[in-house]
Short mmCIF file of C-alpha atoms in Angstrom, two decimals:
data_model
loop_
_atom_site.label_atom_id
_atom_site.label_comp_id
_atom_site.label_asym_id
_atom_site.label_seq_id
_atom_site.Cartn_x
_atom_site.Cartn_y
_atom_site.Cartn_z
CA MET A 172 33.93 13.10 2.73
CA CYS A 173 34.27 10.16 5.06
CA ILE A 174 36.58 10.67 8.07
CA HIS A 175 36.88 7.00 9.08
CA CYS A 176 37.27 5.47 5.61
CA GLN A 177 39.89 3.43 3.84
CA LEU A 178 40.05 2.78 0.11
CA LEU A 179 40.29 -0.98 -0.50
CA ALA A 180 40.49 -1.06 -4.29
CA GLN A 181 40.46 1.24 -7.27
CA VAL A 182 40.46 0.85 -11.05
CA ASN A 183 41.97 3.55 -13.28
CA GLY A 184 42.04 5.90 -10.31
CA GLU A 185 38.32 5.45 -9.57
CA PRO A 186 37.30 3.95 -6.21
CA LEU A 187 35.93 0.42 -6.50
CA LEU A 188 35.55 -0.57 -2.84
CA SER A 189 35.96 1.35 0.39
CA VAL A 190 35.39 0.56 4.04
CA GLU A 191 34.02 2.93 6.67
CA TYR A 192 34.82 2.27 10.31
CA GLY A 193 32.22 2.97 12.98
CA GLU A 194 32.82 5.74 15.51
CA THR A 195 33.34 3.20 18.32
CA GLU A 196 35.35 0.78 16.14
CA THR A 197 32.70 -1.93 16.64
CA SER A 198 31.57 -1.96 13.03
CA GLU A 199 32.84 -1.69 9.47
CA THR A 200 30.78 -1.04 6.36
CA VAL A 201 31.99 -1.91 2.87
CA TYR A 202 30.78 0.38 0.08
CA SER A 203 30.94 0.18 -3.69
CA GLY A 204 32.68 2.92 -5.64
CA GLY A 205 29.31 4.68 -5.92
CA ARG A 206 28.94 4.62 -2.10
CA GLU A 207 26.28 1.89 -2.17
CA ARG A 208 26.40 -0.15 1.04
CA LEU A 209 27.42 -3.75 0.29
CA LEU A 210 28.11 -5.25 3.73
CA THR A 211 28.28 -4.20 7.38
CA ILE A 212 30.24 -6.23 9.92
CA ARG A 213 29.72 -5.73 13.65
CA TYR A 214 32.24 -6.77 16.30
CA ASP A 215 32.00 -7.59 20.00
CA ALA A 216 34.12 -5.92 22.72
CA SER A 217 36.93 -8.43 22.02
CA GLY A 218 37.05 -7.48 18.33
CA ARG A 219 35.47 -10.72 17.09
CA PRO A 220 32.91 -10.51 14.27
CA VAL A 221 29.40 -11.23 15.60
CA ARG A 222 27.15 -10.09 12.75
CA ALA A 223 27.51 -9.63 9.00
CA ILE A 224 24.66 -7.72 7.39
CA PRO A 225 24.60 -7.81 3.58
CA ALA A 226 22.77 -5.22 1.52
CA GLY A 227 19.53 -6.34 -0.05
CA PRO A 228 17.09 -9.04 0.94
CA LEU A 229 19.60 -11.62 2.22
CA ASP A 230 19.56 -12.61 5.89
CA GLY A 231 22.51 -11.52 7.98
CA LEU A 232 25.01 -13.95 9.47
CA ASN A 233 25.24 -14.12 13.28
CA ILE A 234 28.20 -15.70 15.10
CA THR A 235 28.38 -16.66 18.77
CA TYR A 236 31.40 -17.55 20.89
CA ASP A 237 31.83 -19.60 24.04
CA SER A 238 33.60 -18.39 27.19
CA ARG A 239 36.94 -19.53 25.73
CA GLY A 240 36.52 -17.42 22.59
CA ARG A 241 35.78 -20.34 20.24
CA VAL A 242 32.97 -20.16 17.69
CA SER A 243 30.07 -21.92 19.40
CA GLY A 244 27.74 -21.47 16.47
CA TRP A 245 26.40 -19.38 13.66
CA TRP A 246 23.02 -18.82 12.08
CA ARG A 247 21.56 -17.12 9.06
CA GLY A 248 17.78 -16.95 8.91
CA ASP A 249 16.49 -20.42 9.84
CA LEU A 250 19.80 -22.16 9.13
CA ALA A 251 21.85 -22.73 12.30
CA VAL A 252 25.08 -24.63 12.90
CA SER A 253 26.60 -25.29 16.33
CA ASN A 254 30.00 -26.56 17.41
CA ALA A 255 30.75 -28.81 20.38
CA TYR A 256 34.16 -28.95 22.03
CA ASP A 257 35.79 -31.53 24.29
CA ASP A 258 35.76 -30.14 27.86
CA ARG A 259 39.18 -31.64 28.65
CA THR A 260 41.17 -30.83 25.50
CA GLY A 261 39.17 -27.92 24.11
CA LEU A 262 39.26 -29.48 20.63
CA LEU A 263 36.31 -29.35 18.25
CA VAL A 264 34.54 -32.73 18.39
CA GLU A 265 31.22 -32.19 16.66
CA ARG A 266 29.39 -29.85 14.31
CA ARG A 267 25.58 -29.90 14.13
CA LEU A 268 22.84 -28.53 11.90
CA ALA A 269 19.81 -28.19 14.16
CA ASN A 270 19.86 -31.59 15.92
CA LYS A 271 21.58 -33.53 13.14
CA ILE A 272 25.28 -34.23 13.35
CA LEU A 273 27.11 -32.93 10.29
CA GLN A 274 30.59 -33.95 11.39
CA ARG A 275 32.39 -35.73 14.19
CA PHE A 276 36.07 -35.08 14.60
CA ILE A 277 38.45 -37.77 15.84
CA TYR A 278 41.83 -36.90 17.36
CA LYS A 279 44.84 -38.97 18.27
CA ALA A 280 47.35 -37.57 20.77
CA GLY A 281 45.90 -34.08 20.34
CA ASN A 282 46.24 -33.92 16.55
CA LYS A 283 43.26 -34.15 14.22
CA VAL A 284 43.46 -37.47 12.41
CA SER A 285 40.18 -37.51 10.57
CA CYS A 286 36.58 -36.52 10.71
CA GLN A 287 33.46 -38.56 10.12
CA PRO A 288 31.06 -36.36 8.21
CA SER A 289 27.45 -37.34 8.03
CA TRP A 290 25.88 -37.38 4.60
CA PHE A 291 22.45 -35.91 4.09
CA THR A 292 20.35 -34.94 1.12
CA MET A 293 20.02 -31.35 0.00
CA SER A 294 16.30 -31.45 0.81
CA GLU A 295 17.16 -32.40 4.40
CA LEU A 296 19.54 -29.46 4.60
CA MET A 297 17.12 -27.07 3.00
CA MET A 298 14.19 -28.04 5.21
CA HIS A 299 16.03 -26.14 7.94
CA HIS A 300 16.21 -23.07 5.73
CA HIS A 301 13.40 -20.97 4.29
CA HIS A 302 13.94 -22.40 0.77
CA HIS A 303 12.25 -25.80 0.53
CA HIS A 304 13.89 -27.20 -2.61
CA HIS A 305 13.92 -30.95 -3.09
CA TYR A 306 17.28 -31.69 -4.64
CA ARG A 307 18.42 -35.27 -4.90
CA HIS A 308 22.10 -34.40 -4.75
CA HIS A 309 24.02 -35.31 -1.65
CA TYR A 310 25.79 -32.57 0.19
CA HIS A 311 28.92 -33.04 2.23
CA ALA A 312 29.46 -30.34 4.81
CA ASP A 313 32.97 -28.94 5.18
CA ALA A 314 35.43 -31.27 3.50
CA CYS A 315 38.02 -32.60 5.94
#
């Protein structure tokens, strides 16, 4: 029996999902009803998620934060995205994939007015990841 567990969902009285909390409260693991590990999430000392580790062959997701607690970037395998913030206002001004700008954010009087996303082909996106598919579809990152 799990001491640090919480039942998340059940069907007809049978457990469907449960979460187990780490001894130091810096991690949580989600299990299926059969106690198969599905996902582990690790947290930093401030309680922010820094790593999500799925079961199976998928790469985990890593998240970093700047000194002000904002997400500075994330990566999964070879795919990495970084955020840039305005030093004066602290507002998000740019999002990048490797060295390519995905989005630029424009603000007026401190409120987000619009963003200018860059368009790129799926093959350009995927060349930064371990799958090298050559799709001809265009991908638009994060709709504004």
